Amino acid sequence: MGTGGSTENDDTGNEEDGKVPVILHVYQPGPDEQSPIGMVYHSGVEVYGSEYFYGGGGGGGTGIMVQKPKSQPRGSTWVYYQSHVISKHINKSREEVREIVSALRQEWKARDYHLTNRNCNHFSDAFVKELCGENVSIPSWVNRLARMGNMMMGSGLVSDSTKKQLNQQMSGKGQEKQAMMQNAELAADYGSKHGPQPVIEYVPESKTIYLLDHVNLNECGALNLCEQQSSSDLSLLFTQNLDSNAISVKSENDEQLLLFIPFKSRVKLEAIGLAMPFGESCPKTIKLFAGKKNLDFDDAETEKATKTIKIKQIPQQKEDEEKKYWAKSYPLQLTKFRNINFLTIFIKDNFGDDISELFKIELWGQDK
């Protein structure tokens, strides 16, 4: 295992020759947001072809996200700067790396983000140590500004009241508070005006109920969500009525989208209803994972789904039809979706568009 960084032009190896490199990708602010003193960087760690990074936000969810290497982090103005090979090969299987990421996701919550104490570069360093050993670190210059900030906060030059204000602004909660308020207000407005009701055709059994009230809307999350949207917008997938003003949730960098749906208590799922767009942005392959948390795109691609929905053809839209969606319900095998408190939905591909869209999700079943 290597203990120092090098440029990405080195012979890093790949899975085909049996080598598993660990690469640090570093980003800097866009041209219009450059710091006059420099030293402002974001970073992520690539292993097994996926780049993991950490960011702040509200709620109790994890702050660890995954993206394709060297991609612009969703919702940011960061631009790719350079890469450093931390190790040319680690003796860890893909499954071992997944277990490491799963454990870190429990530790690195979005609400705990802090610009100088616990930022993306702190996570990169912690992840590198887990992968390569305690004696291995990311280059010191990547997180130099945070160390300088901590030194200033620890000195007598800053008053206690100013420290409190700065800490609030630099925390994950402070950074995301305004965006969360706006999205929560939007969802509440839809709910008050439209009164969410099931609209996708499904003939339930006698004990079947519409499970909207059992979904923990505040804790829903997504990976590769459109940068103009946030996790709070996901509540619209469950609460909005389908009319000409319906808003779709969209993917960002490509056609793939991961949706995480927690329940307030354990439920039995009997069917899922989906409202999807006419056109090439309609999902084609949808994988459902019952009870599986902390999946990333690599996991969702390779693991066997509890249920795979394959849409063979998009219905023809009528010429005089104003609605932007079509809808269908899909029965689920109750024995496979019994007693679950979490559902992950993976949109694997679509009918040819660069992004995928989804207008609504309806869940039917029984409470415990």
mmCIF file of C-alpha atoms in Angstrom:
data_model
loop_
_atom_site.group_PDB
_atom_site.id
_atom_site.type_symbol
_atom_site.label_atom_id
_atom_site.label_comp_id
_atom_site.label_asym_id
_atom_site.label_seq_id
_atom_site.Cartn_x
_atom_site.Cartn_y
_atom_site.Cartn_z
ATOM 1 C CA MET A 1 0.000 0.000 0.000
ATOM 2 C CA GLY A 2 1.239 3.444 -0.848
ATOM 3 C CA THR A 3 1.561 6.095 1.798
ATOM 4 C CA GLY A 4 1.874 9.164 -0.368
ATOM 5 C CA GLY A 5 -0.142 10.827 -3.103
ATOM 6 C CA SER A 6 0.818 11.095 -6.742
ATOM 7 C CA THR A 7 -0.799 12.464 -9.856
ATOM 8 C CA GLU A 8 -3.432 10.530 -11.765
ATOM 9 C CA ASN A 9 -1.029 10.077 -14.694
ATOM 10 C CA ASP A 10 0.787 7.318 -12.795
ATOM 11 C CA ASP A 11 0.069 3.677 -13.512
ATOM 12 C CA THR A 12 -2.719 3.231 -10.973
ATOM 13 C CA GLY A 13 -3.938 -0.125 -12.159
ATOM 14 C CA ASN A 14 -7.554 -1.238 -12.430
ATOM 15 C CA GLU A 15 -9.832 -4.148 -11.588
ATOM 16 C CA GLU A 16 -8.991 -5.924 -14.814
ATOM 17 C CA ASP A 17 -5.361 -6.416 -13.748
ATOM 18 C CA GLY A 18 -6.398 -7.223 -10.179
ATOM 19 C CA LYS A 19 -5.385 -3.862 -8.704
ATOM 20 C CA VAL A 20 -7.767 -1.729 -6.664
ATOM 21 C CA PRO A 21 -6.466 1.857 -6.415
ATOM 22 C CA VAL A 22 -7.656 4.538 -4.012
ATOM 23 C CA ILE A 23 -7.706 7.980 -5.644
ATOM 24 C CA LEU A 24 -8.420 11.365 -4.084
ATOM 25 C CA HIS A 25 -10.220 13.789 -6.422
ATOM 26 C CA VAL A 26 -9.905 17.464 -5.483
ATOM 27 C CA TYR A 27 -12.215 20.281 -6.590
ATOM 28 C CA GLN A 28 -11.982 24.058 -6.359
ATOM 29 C CA PRO A 29 -14.618 26.818 -6.562
ATOM 30 C CA GLY A 30 -15.787 27.938 -9.995
ATOM 31 C CA PRO A 31 -14.142 30.978 -11.648
ATOM 32 C CA ASP A 32 -16.686 33.420 -10.196
ATOM 33 C CA GLU A 33 -16.261 32.148 -6.633
ATOM 34 C CA GLN A 34 -12.494 31.850 -6.278
ATOM 35 C CA SER A 35 -11.150 32.849 -2.863
ATOM 36 C CA PRO A 36 -8.552 35.657 -2.943
ATOM 37 C CA ILE A 37 -6.342 33.590 -0.616
ATOM 38 C CA GLY A 38 -6.933 30.245 -2.347
ATOM 39 C CA MET A 39 -6.784 27.106 -0.170
ATOM 40 C CA VAL A 40 -10.513 26.366 -0.577
ATOM 41 C CA TYR A 41 -11.036 22.776 -1.739
ATOM 42 C CA HIS A 42 -13.616 20.001 -1.814
ATOM 43 C CA SER A 43 -12.611 16.359 -2.136
ATOM 44 C CA GLY A 44 -13.948 12.858 -2.657
ATOM 45 C CA VAL A 45 -12.387 9.392 -2.584
ATOM 46 C CA GLU A 46 -12.653 6.949 -5.487
ATOM 47 C CA VAL A 47 -12.519 3.200 -4.940
ATOM 48 C CA TYR A 48 -13.957 0.438 -7.141
ATOM 49 C CA GLY A 49 -15.066 3.039 -9.673
ATOM 50 C CA SER A 50 -17.289 5.099 -7.323
ATOM 51 C CA GLU A 51 -16.421 8.417 -5.687
ATOM 52 C CA TYR A 52 -17.614 8.970 -2.111
ATOM 53 C CA PHE A 53 -17.868 12.403 -0.485
ATOM 54 C CA TYR A 54 -19.499 14.093 2.488
ATOM 55 C CA GLY A 55 -21.823 17.083 2.714
ATOM 56 C CA GLY A 56 -24.096 18.851 5.184
ATOM 57 C CA GLY A 57 -27.856 19.052 5.467
ATOM 58 C CA GLY A 58 -30.810 18.844 7.809
ATOM 59 C CA GLY A 59 -32.518 15.772 9.216
ATOM 60 C CA GLY A 60 -30.925 12.664 10.630
ATOM 61 C CA GLY A 61 -29.750 11.075 7.391
ATOM 62 C CA THR A 62 -26.210 10.323 6.352
ATOM 63 C CA GLY A 63 -24.087 13.003 4.717
ATOM 64 C CA ILE A 64 -22.098 10.497 2.662
ATOM 65 C CA MET A 65 -22.982 10.536 -1.009
ATOM 66 C CA VAL A 66 -21.665 8.753 -4.077
ATOM 67 C CA GLN A 67 -21.146 9.930 -7.628
ATOM 68 C CA LYS A 68 -19.251 9.071 -10.765
ATOM 69 C CA PRO A 69 -15.575 10.078 -10.366
ATOM 70 C CA LYS A 70 -14.628 13.668 -11.251
ATOM 71 C CA SER A 71 -18.256 14.771 -11.595
ATOM 72 C CA GLN A 72 -19.369 18.162 -10.333
ATOM 73 C CA PRO A 73 -20.998 17.551 -6.941
ATOM 74 C CA ARG A 74 -24.766 17.975 -7.245
ATOM 75 C CA GLY A 75 -26.037 21.466 -6.442
ATOM 76 C CA SER A 76 -22.542 22.999 -6.235
ATOM 77 C CA THR A 77 -20.279 25.215 -8.314
ATOM 78 C CA TRP A 78 -17.154 23.138 -7.598
ATOM 79 C CA VAL A 79 -15.020 22.291 -10.630
ATOM 80 C CA TYR A 80 -12.530 19.449 -10.945
ATOM 81 C CA TYR A 81 -8.969 20.497 -10.018
ATOM 82 C CA GLN A 82 -6.648 17.495 -9.751
ATOM 83 C CA SER A 83 -6.300 13.906 -8.503
ATOM 84 C CA HIS A 84 -3.846 12.123 -6.226
ATOM 85 C CA VAL A 85 -3.273 8.395 -6.033
ATOM 86 C CA ILE A 86 -3.344 7.536 -2.343
ATOM 87 C CA SER A 87 -2.682 3.843 -2.914
ATOM 88 C CA LYS A 88 -2.077 1.890 -6.105
ATOM 89 C CA HIS A 89 -3.688 -1.197 -4.608
ATOM 90 C CA ILE A 90 -5.577 -2.168 -1.469
ATOM 91 C CA ASN A 91 -6.200 -5.725 -0.362
ATOM 92 C CA LYS A 92 -9.904 -5.246 0.246
ATOM 93 C CA SER A 93 -12.781 -6.836 -1.626
ATOM 94 C CA ARG A 94 -15.703 -4.874 -2.972
ATOM 95 C CA GLU A 95 -17.866 -6.301 -0.195
ATOM 96 C CA GLU A 96 -15.371 -5.176 2.467
ATOM 97 C CA VAL A 97 -15.423 -1.650 1.046
ATOM 98 C CA ARG A 98 -19.223 -1.658 1.119
ATOM 99 C CA GLU A 99 -19.142 -2.641 4.789
ATOM 100 C CA ILE A 100 -16.735 0.210 5.534
ATOM 101 C CA VAL A 101 -18.979 2.704 3.743
ATOM 102 C CA SER A 102 -22.053 1.359 5.533
ATOM 103 C CA ALA A 103 -20.385 1.837 8.927
ATOM 104 C CA LEU A 104 -19.182 5.347 8.044
ATOM 105 C CA ARG A 105 -22.677 6.343 6.921
ATOM 106 C CA GLN A 106 -23.883 5.758 10.456
ATOM 107 C CA GLU A 107 -21.127 7.966 11.843
ATOM 108 C CA TRP A 108 -21.063 10.812 9.324
ATOM 109 C CA LYS A 109 -24.515 12.397 9.568
ATOM 110 C CA ALA A 110 -25.402 15.378 7.377
ATOM 111 C CA ARG A 111 -26.488 17.464 10.375
ATOM 112 C CA ASP A 112 -22.998 17.080 11.942
ATOM 113 C CA TYR A 113 -21.230 18.814 9.062
ATOM 114 C CA HIS A 114 -19.026 21.729 10.113
ATOM 115 C CA LEU A 115 -16.861 23.815 7.808
ATOM 116 C CA THR A 116 -13.738 23.700 9.973
ATOM 117 C CA ASN A 117 -14.300 20.725 12.325
ATOM 118 C CA ARG A 118 -16.009 18.088 10.187
ATOM 119 C CA ASN A 119 -16.072 18.821 6.479
ATOM 120 C CA CYS A 120 -15.729 16.851 3.241
ATOM 121 C CA ASN A 121 -11.935 16.730 3.526
ATOM 122 C CA HIS A 122 -12.091 15.380 7.081
ATOM 123 C CA PHE A 123 -14.283 12.587 5.732
ATOM 124 C CA SER A 124 -11.914 11.908 2.827
ATOM 125 C CA ASP A 125 -9.048 11.529 5.280
ATOM 126 C CA ALA A 126 -11.074 9.234 7.561
ATOM 127 C CA PHE A 127 -12.179 7.079 4.608
ATOM 128 C CA VAL A 128 -8.608 6.834 3.310
ATOM 129 C CA LYS A 129 -7.423 5.652 6.734
ATOM 130 C CA GLU A 130 -10.123 2.965 6.776
ATOM 131 C CA LEU A 131 -9.091 1.787 3.319
ATOM 132 C CA CYS A 132 -5.310 2.132 3.495
ATOM 133 C CA GLY A 133 -4.326 2.205 7.162
ATOM 134 C CA GLU A 134 -4.001 4.702 10.005
ATOM 135 C CA ASN A 135 -0.603 5.908 8.789
ATOM 136 C CA VAL A 136 -2.036 7.071 5.437
ATOM 137 C CA SER A 137 -3.518 10.558 5.000
ATOM 138 C CA ILE A 138 -4.689 12.873 2.259
ATOM 139 C CA PRO A 139 -2.265 15.697 1.286
ATOM 140 C CA SER A 140 -2.178 18.285 4.067
ATOM 141 C CA TRP A 141 -2.776 21.260 1.755
ATOM 142 C CA VAL A 142 -6.274 20.000 0.840
ATOM 143 C CA ASN A 143 -7.673 20.879 4.292
ATOM 144 C CA ARG A 144 -5.267 23.657 5.294
ATOM 145 C CA LEU A 145 -7.934 26.368 5.467
ATOM 146 C CA ALA A 146 -10.005 24.365 7.979
ATOM 147 C CA ARG A 147 -6.977 23.982 10.249
ATOM 148 C CA MET A 148 -6.347 27.722 10.069
ATOM 149 C CA GLY A 149 -9.995 28.360 10.945
ATOM 150 C CA ASN A 150 -9.766 26.094 13.983
ATOM 151 C CA MET A 151 -6.627 27.873 15.149
ATOM 152 C CA MET A 152 -8.417 31.224 14.872
ATOM 153 C CA MET A 153 -11.495 29.949 16.733
ATOM 154 C CA GLY A 154 -9.276 28.533 19.478
ATOM 155 C CA SER A 155 -7.427 31.799 19.974
ATOM 156 C CA GLY A 156 -8.579 34.721 22.078
ATOM 157 C CA LEU A 157 -9.153 36.858 18.994
ATOM 158 C CA VAL A 158 -12.799 35.816 18.527
ATOM 159 C CA SER A 159 -15.509 36.562 21.105
ATOM 160 C CA ASP A 160 -17.811 33.820 22.391
ATOM 161 C CA SER A 161 -20.866 35.394 20.742
ATOM 162 C CA THR A 162 -19.075 35.596 17.395
ATOM 163 C CA LYS A 163 -17.910 31.984 17.739
ATOM 164 C CA LYS A 164 -21.502 30.876 18.336
ATOM 165 C CA GLN A 165 -22.719 32.750 15.277
ATOM 166 C CA LEU A 166 -19.913 31.403 13.085
ATOM 167 C CA ASN A 167 -20.459 27.843 14.282
ATOM 168 C CA GLN A 168 -24.135 28.069 13.360
ATOM 169 C CA GLN A 169 -23.289 29.363 9.892
ATOM 170 C CA MET A 170 -20.606 26.726 9.301
ATOM 171 C CA SER A 171 -22.706 23.761 10.434
ATOM 172 C CA GLY A 172 -24.728 21.488 8.173
ATOM 173 C CA LYS A 173 -27.944 22.652 9.838
ATOM 174 C CA GLY A 174 -27.122 26.306 9.237
ATOM 175 C CA GLN A 175 -26.180 25.780 5.602
ATOM 176 C CA GLU A 176 -29.342 23.867 4.724
ATOM 177 C CA LYS A 177 -31.935 25.538 6.931
ATOM 178 C CA GLN A 178 -33.200 28.010 4.354
ATOM 179 C CA ALA A 179 -33.460 25.457 1.543
ATOM 180 C CA MET A 180 -35.280 23.012 3.820
ATOM 181 C CA MET A 181 -37.782 25.681 4.897
ATOM 182 C CA GLN A 182 -38.552 26.563 1.281
ATOM 183 C CA ASN A 183 -39.096 22.939 0.294
ATOM 184 C CA ALA A 184 -41.171 22.152 3.372
ATOM 185 C CA GLU A 185 -43.396 25.159 2.654
ATOM 186 C CA LEU A 186 -43.817 24.028 -0.952
ATOM 187 C CA ALA A 187 -44.864 20.535 0.111
ATOM 188 C CA ALA A 188 -47.244 21.911 2.748
ATOM 189 C CA ASP A 189 -48.800 24.237 0.172
ATOM 190 C CA TYR A 190 -49.500 21.314 -2.162
ATOM 191 C CA GLY A 191 -50.967 19.261 0.644
ATOM 192 C CA SER A 192 -53.288 22.040 1.845
ATOM 193 C CA LYS A 193 -54.544 22.909 -1.627
ATOM 194 C CA HIS A 194 -54.946 19.455 -3.116
ATOM 195 C CA GLY A 195 -55.490 17.061 -0.215
ATOM 196 C CA PRO A 196 -53.385 14.105 -1.398
ATOM 197 C CA GLN A 197 -55.453 11.140 -2.465
ATOM 198 C CA PRO A 198 -54.584 7.892 -4.221
ATOM 199 C CA VAL A 199 -55.218 8.247 -7.940
ATOM 200 C CA ILE A 200 -53.372 5.331 -9.528
ATOM 201 C CA GLU A 201 -55.683 2.426 -10.275
ATOM 202 C CA TYR A 202 -55.343 -0.434 -7.802
ATOM 203 C CA VAL A 203 -57.998 -2.849 -6.542
ATOM 204 C CA PRO A 204 -57.020 -3.604 -2.920
ATOM 205 C CA GLU A 205 -57.848 -6.504 -0.655
ATOM 206 C CA SER A 206 -60.243 -5.937 2.242
ATOM 207 C CA LYS A 207 -57.441 -5.181 4.729
ATOM 208 C CA THR A 208 -55.386 -3.073 2.332
ATOM 209 C CA ILE A 209 -54.856 0.616 3.087
ATOM 210 C CA TYR A 210 -53.196 3.524 1.321
ATOM 211 C CA LEU A 211 -49.861 3.866 3.156
ATOM 212 C CA LEU A 212 -49.197 7.593 2.705
ATOM 213 C CA ASP A 213 -49.516 8.279 6.443
ATOM 214 C CA HIS A 214 -46.979 5.536 7.170
ATOM 215 C CA VAL A 215 -44.204 7.047 5.033
ATOM 216 C CA ASN A 216 -41.677 9.150 6.958
ATOM 217 C CA LEU A 217 -41.660 12.001 4.439
ATOM 218 C CA ASN A 218 -39.109 14.088 6.350
ATOM 219 C CA GLU A 219 -36.483 11.346 6.134
ATOM 220 C CA CYS A 220 -36.827 10.409 2.452
ATOM 221 C CA GLY A 221 -33.609 10.791 0.479
ATOM 222 C CA ALA A 222 -32.112 10.387 -2.967
ATOM 223 C CA LEU A 223 -28.857 10.068 -4.867
ATOM 224 C CA ASN A 224 -28.294 11.791 -8.226
ATOM 225 C CA LEU A 225 -31.275 14.079 -7.677
ATOM 226 C CA CYS A 226 -31.565 17.105 -10.008
ATOM 227 C CA GLU A 227 -29.507 20.019 -8.640
ATOM 228 C CA GLN A 228 -32.570 22.316 -8.714
ATOM 229 C CA GLN A 229 -34.299 19.975 -6.284
ATOM 230 C CA SER A 230 -33.515 18.725 -2.798
ATOM 231 C CA SER A 231 -34.443 15.725 -0.717
ATOM 232 C CA SER A 232 -37.376 17.684 0.699
ATOM 233 C CA ASP A 233 -38.901 17.841 -2.783
ATOM 234 C CA LEU A 234 -39.298 14.084 -2.629
ATOM 235 C CA SER A 235 -42.369 14.525 -0.442
ATOM 236 C CA LEU A 236 -44.166 15.772 -3.551
ATOM 237 C CA LEU A 237 -43.796 12.295 -5.027
ATOM 238 C CA PHE A 238 -46.254 11.146 -2.355
ATOM 239 C CA THR A 239 -48.386 14.213 -1.561
ATOM 240 C CA GLN A 240 -49.148 16.006 -4.819
ATOM 241 C CA ASN A 241 -52.240 15.323 -6.858
ATOM 242 C CA LEU A 242 -51.661 14.559 -10.507
ATOM 243 C CA ASP A 243 -52.874 17.429 -12.651
ATOM 244 C CA SER A 244 -51.485 19.696 -15.349
ATOM 245 C CA ASN A 245 -49.266 21.414 -12.759
ATOM 246 C CA ALA A 246 -47.742 18.224 -11.385
ATOM 247 C CA ILE A 247 -43.999 18.428 -10.728
ATOM 248 C CA SER A 248 -41.680 15.574 -11.595
ATOM 249 C CA VAL A 249 -38.621 14.484 -9.650
ATOM 250 C CA LYS A 250 -35.644 14.247 -11.999
ATOM 251 C CA SER A 251 -32.202 12.685 -12.045
ATOM 252 C CA GLU A 252 -29.138 14.850 -12.603
ATOM 253 C CA ASN A 253 -25.957 13.465 -14.202
ATOM 254 C CA ASP A 254 -27.481 10.531 -16.068
ATOM 255 C CA GLU A 255 -30.602 8.382 -16.196
ATOM 256 C CA GLN A 256 -30.023 6.633 -12.869
ATOM 257 C CA LEU A 257 -31.756 7.640 -9.630
ATOM 258 C CA LEU A 258 -31.774 6.104 -6.143
ATOM 259 C CA LEU A 259 -34.724 6.835 -3.845
ATOM 260 C CA PHE A 260 -34.719 5.984 -0.118
ATOM 261 C CA ILE A 261 -38.121 5.622 1.572
ATOM 262 C CA PRO A 262 -38.316 4.986 5.340
ATOM 263 C CA PHE A 263 -41.565 4.069 7.104
ATOM 264 C CA LYS A 264 -42.706 5.264 10.522
ATOM 265 C CA SER A 265 -43.447 1.665 11.522
ATOM 266 C CA ARG A 266 -43.214 -1.753 9.922
ATOM 267 C CA VAL A 267 -45.626 -2.415 7.058
ATOM 268 C CA LYS A 268 -46.590 -5.079 4.546
ATOM 269 C CA LEU A 269 -46.420 -3.857 0.949
ATOM 270 C CA GLU A 270 -48.924 -5.281 -1.506
ATOM 271 C CA ALA A 271 -48.523 -2.950 -4.472
ATOM 272 C CA ILE A 272 -46.716 0.120 -5.742
ATOM 273 C CA GLY A 273 -48.273 2.666 -8.081
ATOM 274 C CA LEU A 274 -46.050 4.781 -10.333
ATOM 275 C CA ALA A 275 -46.882 7.845 -12.406
ATOM 276 C CA MET A 276 -44.280 8.317 -15.164
ATOM 277 C CA PRO A 277 -43.843 10.701 -18.088
ATOM 278 C CA PHE A 278 -44.672 10.066 -21.691
ATOM 279 C CA GLY A 279 -41.422 10.140 -23.636
ATOM 280 C CA GLU A 280 -37.855 8.915 -23.353
ATOM 281 C CA SER A 281 -37.319 10.122 -19.760
ATOM 282 C CA CYS A 282 -39.732 7.409 -18.579
ATOM 283 C CA PRO A 283 -37.999 4.796 -16.387
ATOM 284 C CA LYS A 284 -37.507 1.442 -18.095
ATOM 285 C CA THR A 285 -35.980 -0.808 -15.413
ATOM 286 C CA ILE A 286 -36.927 -0.204 -11.769
ATOM 287 C CA LYS A 287 -35.463 -2.295 -8.961
ATOM 288 C CA LEU A 288 -37.111 -2.448 -5.534
ATOM 289 C CA PHE A 289 -35.124 -3.448 -2.435
ATOM 290 C CA ALA A 290 -37.156 -4.337 0.664
ATOM 291 C CA GLY A 291 -35.506 -3.393 3.956
ATOM 292 C CA LYS A 292 -32.181 -2.490 2.317
ATOM 293 C CA LYS A 293 -30.570 0.711 3.587
ATOM 294 C CA ASN A 294 -27.335 2.450 2.608
ATOM 295 C CA LEU A 295 -27.241 1.168 -0.970
ATOM 296 C CA ASP A 296 -25.143 3.086 -3.473
ATOM 297 C CA PHE A 297 -25.313 2.836 -7.258
ATOM 298 C CA ASP A 298 -22.794 0.025 -7.369
ATOM 299 C CA ASP A 299 -24.792 -1.977 -4.829
ATOM 300 C CA ALA A 300 -28.050 -1.346 -6.666
ATOM 301 C CA GLU A 301 -26.517 -2.385 -9.982
ATOM 302 C CA THR A 302 -25.051 -5.653 -8.735
ATOM 303 C CA GLU A 303 -27.332 -6.863 -5.945
ATOM 304 C CA LYS A 304 -30.419 -8.922 -6.661
ATOM 305 C CA ALA A 305 -33.582 -6.880 -6.211
ATOM 306 C CA THR A 306 -36.568 -7.998 -4.177
ATOM 307 C CA LYS A 307 -38.653 -7.031 -7.210
ATOM 308 C CA THR A 308 -37.652 -5.784 -10.665
ATOM 309 C CA ILE A 309 -40.201 -3.878 -12.734
ATOM 310 C CA LYS A 310 -39.461 -3.858 -16.457
ATOM 311 C CA ILE A 311 -41.508 -1.472 -18.574
ATOM 312 C CA LYS A 312 -41.586 -2.782 -22.127
ATOM 313 C CA GLN A 313 -43.513 0.009 -23.798
ATOM 314 C CA ILE A 314 -44.771 3.522 -23.042
ATOM 315 C CA PRO A 315 -48.491 4.027 -23.734
ATOM 316 C CA GLN A 316 -49.331 6.305 -26.660
ATOM 317 C CA GLN A 317 -50.301 9.783 -25.531
ATOM 318 C CA LYS A 318 -53.554 11.040 -27.009
ATOM 319 C CA GLU A 319 -53.297 14.170 -29.134
ATOM 320 C CA ASP A 320 -55.834 16.104 -27.028
ATOM 321 C CA GLU A 321 -54.439 14.855 -23.715
ATOM 322 C CA GLU A 322 -52.970 17.590 -21.519
ATOM 323 C CA LYS A 323 -51.572 15.468 -18.721
ATOM 324 C CA LYS A 324 -47.825 14.794 -18.831
ATOM 325 C CA TYR A 325 -47.869 11.358 -17.241
ATOM 326 C CA TRP A 326 -49.263 7.853 -17.418
ATOM 327 C CA ALA A 327 -49.759 5.623 -14.417
ATOM 328 C CA LYS A 328 -49.856 1.954 -13.515
ATOM 329 C CA SER A 329 -49.867 -0.156 -10.367
ATOM 330 C CA TYR A 330 -47.651 -3.197 -9.865
ATOM 331 C CA PRO A 331 -48.639 -5.964 -7.413
ATOM 332 C CA LEU A 332 -45.894 -7.166 -5.072
ATOM 333 C CA GLN A 333 -45.358 -10.579 -3.525
ATOM 334 C CA LEU A 334 -46.445 -10.050 0.063
ATOM 335 C CA THR A 335 -44.093 -12.674 1.479
ATOM 336 C CA LYS A 336 -41.114 -10.693 0.121
ATOM 337 C CA PHE A 337 -42.334 -7.293 1.310
ATOM 338 C CA ARG A 338 -43.605 -8.336 4.731
ATOM 339 C CA ASN A 339 -42.624 -6.559 7.942
ATOM 340 C CA ILE A 340 -40.364 -3.925 6.358
ATOM 341 C CA ASN A 341 -39.502 -0.432 7.570
ATOM 342 C CA PHE A 342 -37.471 0.734 4.563
ATOM 343 C CA LEU A 343 -37.799 0.644 0.765
ATOM 344 C CA THR A 344 -35.108 1.578 -1.763
ATOM 345 C CA ILE A 345 -36.097 2.271 -5.371
ATOM 346 C CA PHE A 346 -33.421 2.206 -8.081
ATOM 347 C CA ILE A 347 -34.224 3.613 -11.516
ATOM 348 C CA LYS A 348 -31.600 1.817 -13.568
ATOM 349 C CA ASP A 349 -32.296 3.142 -17.064
ATOM 350 C CA ASN A 350 -34.924 4.767 -19.262
ATOM 351 C CA PHE A 351 -36.026 4.880 -22.887
ATOM 352 C CA GLY A 352 -33.145 7.008 -24.165
ATOM 353 C CA ASP A 353 -33.156 10.410 -22.428
ATOM 354 C CA ASP A 354 -30.170 11.826 -20.527
ATOM 355 C CA ILE A 355 -32.285 12.059 -17.350
ATOM 356 C CA SER A 356 -35.158 10.096 -15.810
ATOM 357 C CA GLU A 357 -38.389 11.503 -14.373
ATOM 358 C CA LEU A 358 -41.033 10.306 -11.930
ATOM 359 C CA PHE A 359 -44.250 12.093 -10.986
ATOM 360 C CA LYS A 360 -45.710 10.036 -8.165
ATOM 361 C CA ILE A 361 -45.285 6.974 -5.964
ATOM 362 C CA GLU A 362 -48.236 5.343 -4.222
ATOM 363 C CA LEU A 363 -47.778 2.490 -1.763
ATOM 364 C CA TRP A 364 -50.541 0.063 -0.784
ATOM 365 C CA GLY A 365 -50.470 -2.580 1.904
ATOM 366 C CA GLN A 366 -51.163 -3.282 5.556
ATOM 367 C CA ASP A 367 -49.849 -1.880 8.788
ATOM 368 C CA LYS A 368 -48.623 -4.222 11.495
#
